[in-house]
PDB file of C-alpha atoms in Angstrom:
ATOM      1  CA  UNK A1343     -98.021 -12.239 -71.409  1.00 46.00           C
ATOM      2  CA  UNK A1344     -97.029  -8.608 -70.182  1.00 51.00           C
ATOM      3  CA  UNK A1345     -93.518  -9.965 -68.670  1.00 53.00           C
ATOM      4  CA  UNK A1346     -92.445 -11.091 -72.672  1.00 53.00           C
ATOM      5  CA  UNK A1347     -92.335  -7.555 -74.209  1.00 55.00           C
ATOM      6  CA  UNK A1348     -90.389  -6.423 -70.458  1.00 54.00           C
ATOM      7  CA  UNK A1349     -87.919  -9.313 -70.959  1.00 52.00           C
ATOM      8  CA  UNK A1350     -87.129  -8.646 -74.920  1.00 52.00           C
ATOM      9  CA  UNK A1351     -86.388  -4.839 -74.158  1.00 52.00           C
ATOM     10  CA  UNK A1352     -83.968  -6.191 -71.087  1.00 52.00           C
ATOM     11  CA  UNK A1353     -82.718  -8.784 -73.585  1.00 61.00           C
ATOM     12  CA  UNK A1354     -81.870  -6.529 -76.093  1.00 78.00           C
ATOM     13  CA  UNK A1355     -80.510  -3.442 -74.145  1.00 86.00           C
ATOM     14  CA  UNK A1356     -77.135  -2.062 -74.233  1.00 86.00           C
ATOM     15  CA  UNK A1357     -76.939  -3.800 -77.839  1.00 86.00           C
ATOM     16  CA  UNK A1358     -76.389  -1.613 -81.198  1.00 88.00           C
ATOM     17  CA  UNK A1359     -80.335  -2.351 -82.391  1.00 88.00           C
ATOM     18  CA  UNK A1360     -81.232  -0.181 -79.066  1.00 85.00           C
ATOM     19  CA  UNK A1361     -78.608   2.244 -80.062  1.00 88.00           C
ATOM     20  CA  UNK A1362     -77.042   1.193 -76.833  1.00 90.00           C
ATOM     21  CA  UNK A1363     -79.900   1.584 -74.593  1.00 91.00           C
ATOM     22  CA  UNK A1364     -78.379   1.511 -70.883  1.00 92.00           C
ATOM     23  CA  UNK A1365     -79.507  -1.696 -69.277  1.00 91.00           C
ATOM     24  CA  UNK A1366     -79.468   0.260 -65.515  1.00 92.00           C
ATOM     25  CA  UNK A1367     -80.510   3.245 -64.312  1.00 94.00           C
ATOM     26  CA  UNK A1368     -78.061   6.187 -64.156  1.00 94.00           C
ATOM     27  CA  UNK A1369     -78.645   6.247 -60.567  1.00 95.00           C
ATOM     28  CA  UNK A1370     -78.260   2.499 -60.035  1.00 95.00           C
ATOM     29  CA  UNK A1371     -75.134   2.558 -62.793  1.00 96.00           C
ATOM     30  CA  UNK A1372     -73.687   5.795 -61.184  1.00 97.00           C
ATOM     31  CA  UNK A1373     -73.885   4.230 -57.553  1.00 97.00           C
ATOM     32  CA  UNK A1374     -71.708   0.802 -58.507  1.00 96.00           C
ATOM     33  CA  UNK A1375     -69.410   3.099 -60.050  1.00 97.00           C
ATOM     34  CA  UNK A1376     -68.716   4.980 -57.232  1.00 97.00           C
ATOM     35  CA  UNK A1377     -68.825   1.882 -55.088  1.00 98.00           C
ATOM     36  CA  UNK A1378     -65.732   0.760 -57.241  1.00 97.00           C
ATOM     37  CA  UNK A1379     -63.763   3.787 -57.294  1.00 98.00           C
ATOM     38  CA  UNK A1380     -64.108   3.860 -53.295  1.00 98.00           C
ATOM     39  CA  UNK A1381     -61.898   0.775 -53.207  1.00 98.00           C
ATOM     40  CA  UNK A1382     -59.737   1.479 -56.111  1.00 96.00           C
ATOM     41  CA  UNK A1383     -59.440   5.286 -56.700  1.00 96.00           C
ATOM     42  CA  UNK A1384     -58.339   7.954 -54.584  1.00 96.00           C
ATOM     43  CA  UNK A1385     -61.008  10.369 -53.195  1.00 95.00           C
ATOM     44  CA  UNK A1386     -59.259  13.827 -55.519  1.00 94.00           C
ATOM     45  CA  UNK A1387     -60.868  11.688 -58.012  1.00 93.00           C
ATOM     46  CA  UNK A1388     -64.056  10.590 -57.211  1.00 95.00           C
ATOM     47  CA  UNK A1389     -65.652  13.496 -59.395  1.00 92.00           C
ATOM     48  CA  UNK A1390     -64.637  11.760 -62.068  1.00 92.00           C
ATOM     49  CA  UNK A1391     -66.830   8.237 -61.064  1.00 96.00           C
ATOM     50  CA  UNK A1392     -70.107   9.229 -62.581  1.00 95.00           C
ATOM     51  CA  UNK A1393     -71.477   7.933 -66.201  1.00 94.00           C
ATOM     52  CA  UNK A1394     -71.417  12.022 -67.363  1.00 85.00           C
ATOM     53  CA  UNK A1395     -72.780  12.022 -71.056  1.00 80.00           C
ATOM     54  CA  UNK A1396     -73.152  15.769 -71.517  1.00 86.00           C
ATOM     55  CA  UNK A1397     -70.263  17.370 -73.274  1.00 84.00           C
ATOM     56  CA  UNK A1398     -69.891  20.209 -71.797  1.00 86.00           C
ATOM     57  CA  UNK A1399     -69.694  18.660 -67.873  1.00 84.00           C
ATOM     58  CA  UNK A1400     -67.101  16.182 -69.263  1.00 82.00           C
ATOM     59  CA  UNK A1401     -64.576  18.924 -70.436  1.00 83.00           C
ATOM     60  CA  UNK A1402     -65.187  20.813 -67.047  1.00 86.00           C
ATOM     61  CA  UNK A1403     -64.153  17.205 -65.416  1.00 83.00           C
ATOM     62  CA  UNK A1404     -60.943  17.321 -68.078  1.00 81.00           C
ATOM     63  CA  UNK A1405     -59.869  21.000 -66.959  1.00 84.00           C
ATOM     64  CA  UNK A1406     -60.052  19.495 -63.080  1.00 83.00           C
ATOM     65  CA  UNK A1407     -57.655  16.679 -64.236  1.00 81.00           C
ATOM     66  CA  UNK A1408     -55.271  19.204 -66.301  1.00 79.00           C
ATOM     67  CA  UNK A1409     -54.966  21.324 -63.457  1.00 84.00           C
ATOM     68  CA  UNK A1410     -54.012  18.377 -61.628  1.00 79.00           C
ATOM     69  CA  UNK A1411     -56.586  17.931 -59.408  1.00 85.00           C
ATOM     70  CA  UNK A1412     -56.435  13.928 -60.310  1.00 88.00           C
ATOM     71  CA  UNK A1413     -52.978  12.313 -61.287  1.00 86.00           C
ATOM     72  CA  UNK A1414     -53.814  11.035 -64.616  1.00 83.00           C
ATOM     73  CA  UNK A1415     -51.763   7.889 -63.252  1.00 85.00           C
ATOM     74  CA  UNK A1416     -55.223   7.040 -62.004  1.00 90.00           C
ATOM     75  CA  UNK A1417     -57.454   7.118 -65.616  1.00 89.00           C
ATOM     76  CA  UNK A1418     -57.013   2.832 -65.626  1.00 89.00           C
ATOM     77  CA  UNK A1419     -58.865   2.313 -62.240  1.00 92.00           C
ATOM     78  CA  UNK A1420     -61.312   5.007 -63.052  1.00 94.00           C
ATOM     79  CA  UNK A1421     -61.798   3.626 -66.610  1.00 93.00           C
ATOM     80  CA  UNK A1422     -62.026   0.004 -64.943  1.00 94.00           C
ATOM     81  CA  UNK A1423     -64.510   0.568 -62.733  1.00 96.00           C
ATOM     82  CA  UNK A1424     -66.478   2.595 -65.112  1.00 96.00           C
ATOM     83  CA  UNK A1425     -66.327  -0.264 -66.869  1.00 94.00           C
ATOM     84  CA  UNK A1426     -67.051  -2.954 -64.236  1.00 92.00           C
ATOM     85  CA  UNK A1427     -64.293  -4.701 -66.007  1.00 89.00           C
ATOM     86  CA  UNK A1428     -66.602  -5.676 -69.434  1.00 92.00           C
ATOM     87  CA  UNK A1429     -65.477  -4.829 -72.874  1.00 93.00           C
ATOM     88  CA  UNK A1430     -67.536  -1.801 -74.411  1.00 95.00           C
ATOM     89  CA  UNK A1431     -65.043  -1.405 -77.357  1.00 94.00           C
ATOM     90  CA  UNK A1432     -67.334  -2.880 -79.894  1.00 95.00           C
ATOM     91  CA  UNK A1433     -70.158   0.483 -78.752  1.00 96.00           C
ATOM     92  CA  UNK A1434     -67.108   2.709 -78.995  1.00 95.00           C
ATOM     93  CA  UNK A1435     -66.340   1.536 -82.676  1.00 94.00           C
ATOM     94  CA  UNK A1436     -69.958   1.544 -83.549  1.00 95.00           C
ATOM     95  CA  UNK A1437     -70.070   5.416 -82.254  1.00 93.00           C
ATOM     96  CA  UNK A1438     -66.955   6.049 -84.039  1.00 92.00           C
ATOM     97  CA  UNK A1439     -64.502   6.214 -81.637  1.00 91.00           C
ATOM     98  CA  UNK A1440     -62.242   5.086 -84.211  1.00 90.00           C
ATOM     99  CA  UNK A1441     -63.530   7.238 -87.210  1.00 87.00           C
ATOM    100  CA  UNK A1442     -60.391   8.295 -89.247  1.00 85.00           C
ATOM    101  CA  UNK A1443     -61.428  11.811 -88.703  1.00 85.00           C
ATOM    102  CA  UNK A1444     -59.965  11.654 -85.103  1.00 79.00           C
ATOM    103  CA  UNK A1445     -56.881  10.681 -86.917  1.00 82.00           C
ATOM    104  CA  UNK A1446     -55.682   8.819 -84.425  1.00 80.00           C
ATOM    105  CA  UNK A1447     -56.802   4.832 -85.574  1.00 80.00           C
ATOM    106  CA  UNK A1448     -58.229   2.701 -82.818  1.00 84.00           C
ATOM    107  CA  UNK A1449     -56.110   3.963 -79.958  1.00 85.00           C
ATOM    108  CA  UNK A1450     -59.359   5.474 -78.232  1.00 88.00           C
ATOM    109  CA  UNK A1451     -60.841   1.937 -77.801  1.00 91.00           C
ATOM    110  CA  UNK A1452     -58.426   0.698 -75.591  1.00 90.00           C
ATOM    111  CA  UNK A1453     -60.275   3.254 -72.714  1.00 92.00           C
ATOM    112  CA  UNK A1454     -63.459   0.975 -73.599  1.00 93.00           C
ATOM    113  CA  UNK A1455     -61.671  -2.016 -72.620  1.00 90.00           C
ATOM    114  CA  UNK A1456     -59.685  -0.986 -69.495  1.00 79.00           C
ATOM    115  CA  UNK A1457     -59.280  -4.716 -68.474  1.00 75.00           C
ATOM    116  CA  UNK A1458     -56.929  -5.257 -71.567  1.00 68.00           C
ATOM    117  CA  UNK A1459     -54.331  -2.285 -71.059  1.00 68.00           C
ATOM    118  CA  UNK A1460     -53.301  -0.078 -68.375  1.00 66.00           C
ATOM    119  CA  UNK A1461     -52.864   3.214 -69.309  1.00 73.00           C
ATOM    120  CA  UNK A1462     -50.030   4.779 -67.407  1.00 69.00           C
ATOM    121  CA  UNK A1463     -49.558   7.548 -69.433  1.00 71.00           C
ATOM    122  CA  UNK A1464     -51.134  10.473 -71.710  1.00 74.00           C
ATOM    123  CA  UNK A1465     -49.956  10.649 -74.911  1.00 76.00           C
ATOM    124  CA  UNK A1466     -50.987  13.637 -77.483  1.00 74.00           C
ATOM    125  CA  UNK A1467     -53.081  11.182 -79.304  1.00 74.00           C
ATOM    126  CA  UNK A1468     -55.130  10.384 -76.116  1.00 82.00           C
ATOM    127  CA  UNK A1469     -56.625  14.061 -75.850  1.00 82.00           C
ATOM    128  CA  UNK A1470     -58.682  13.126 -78.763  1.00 84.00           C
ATOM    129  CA  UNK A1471     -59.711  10.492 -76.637  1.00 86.00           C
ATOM    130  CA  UNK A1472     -60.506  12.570 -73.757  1.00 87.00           C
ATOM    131  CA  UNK A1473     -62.184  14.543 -75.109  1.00 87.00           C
ATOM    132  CA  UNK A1474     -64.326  11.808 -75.877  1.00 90.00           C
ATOM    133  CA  UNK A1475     -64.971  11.151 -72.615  1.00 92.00           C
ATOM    134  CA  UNK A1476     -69.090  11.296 -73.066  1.00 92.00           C
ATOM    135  CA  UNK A1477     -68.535   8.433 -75.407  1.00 93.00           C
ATOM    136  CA  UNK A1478     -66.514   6.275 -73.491  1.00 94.00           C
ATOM    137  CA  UNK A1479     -68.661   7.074 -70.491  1.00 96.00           C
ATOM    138  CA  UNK A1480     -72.065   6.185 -72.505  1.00 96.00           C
ATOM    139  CA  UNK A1481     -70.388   3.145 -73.582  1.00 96.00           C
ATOM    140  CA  UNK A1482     -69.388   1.798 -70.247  1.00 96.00           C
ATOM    141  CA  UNK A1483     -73.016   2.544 -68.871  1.00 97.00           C
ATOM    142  CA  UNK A1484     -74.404   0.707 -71.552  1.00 96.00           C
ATOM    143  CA  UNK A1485     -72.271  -2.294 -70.867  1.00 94.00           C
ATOM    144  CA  UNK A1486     -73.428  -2.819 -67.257  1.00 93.00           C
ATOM    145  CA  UNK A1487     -76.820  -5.466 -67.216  1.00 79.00           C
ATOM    146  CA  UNK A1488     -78.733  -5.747 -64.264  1.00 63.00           C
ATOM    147  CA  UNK A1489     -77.728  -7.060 -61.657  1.00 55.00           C
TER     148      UNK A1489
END
């Protein structure tokens, strides 16, 4: 009788009714994250390969990749394995990733489905994305279930 209300809160996790509620733990997420990057992404990058909501820590993470630190070239694998290759894009729109105030339409969405476009290249529209990043990070942490 105890195990229902445990199994409707997994059930219903990482959905919009939970406000995307993260299914995992940020140390469980954060460690199959890394685990990804270590095959995929090179090691200048690796501080980018945590699920880092707070707002402030994300724009320090931006300044490291503006001052080249990590070769942008790298943002698909990072974003893939962030997202362990799901599609968060429909959490991004709900937290209005795509709100016309960014003016920038649904470009940002396509970092919440990294499986569906490589991005090779940062365009001026993309900053708005970036700066984002807390977003697009919550997103992808909320789209892992458990394993």
């Amino acid at each position: 009788l105890f195990i229902l209300p445990a199994l409707l809160s997994l059930l219903s996790c990482g959905t919009r009714e939970r406000s995307y509620q993260p299914c995992t733990s940020k140390l469980i997420a954060n460690k199959l994250f890394k685990s990804c990057c270590d095959l995929y992404v090179p090691e200048e990058c690796h501080f980018m390969c945590s699920y880092e909501i707070d707002q402030s820590r994300t724009r320090e993470m931006l300044h490291l990749v503006k001052e080249k630190r990590c070769s942008i070239r790298y943002l698909s694998s990072i974003l893939y394995c962030a997202s362990q290759n799901r599609d968060n894009r429909k959490c991004c729109a709900d937290l209005d990733l795509n709100a016309s105030q960014l003016q920038v339409g649904s470009r940002c969405l396509r970092m919440c489905d990294p499986s569906g476009t490589a991005i090779d290249r940062i365009t001026k529209e993309d900053v708005t994305c970036l700066y984002n990043w807390n977003v697009i990070m919550y997103c992808h942490h909320a789209g892992i279930r458990e394993m």
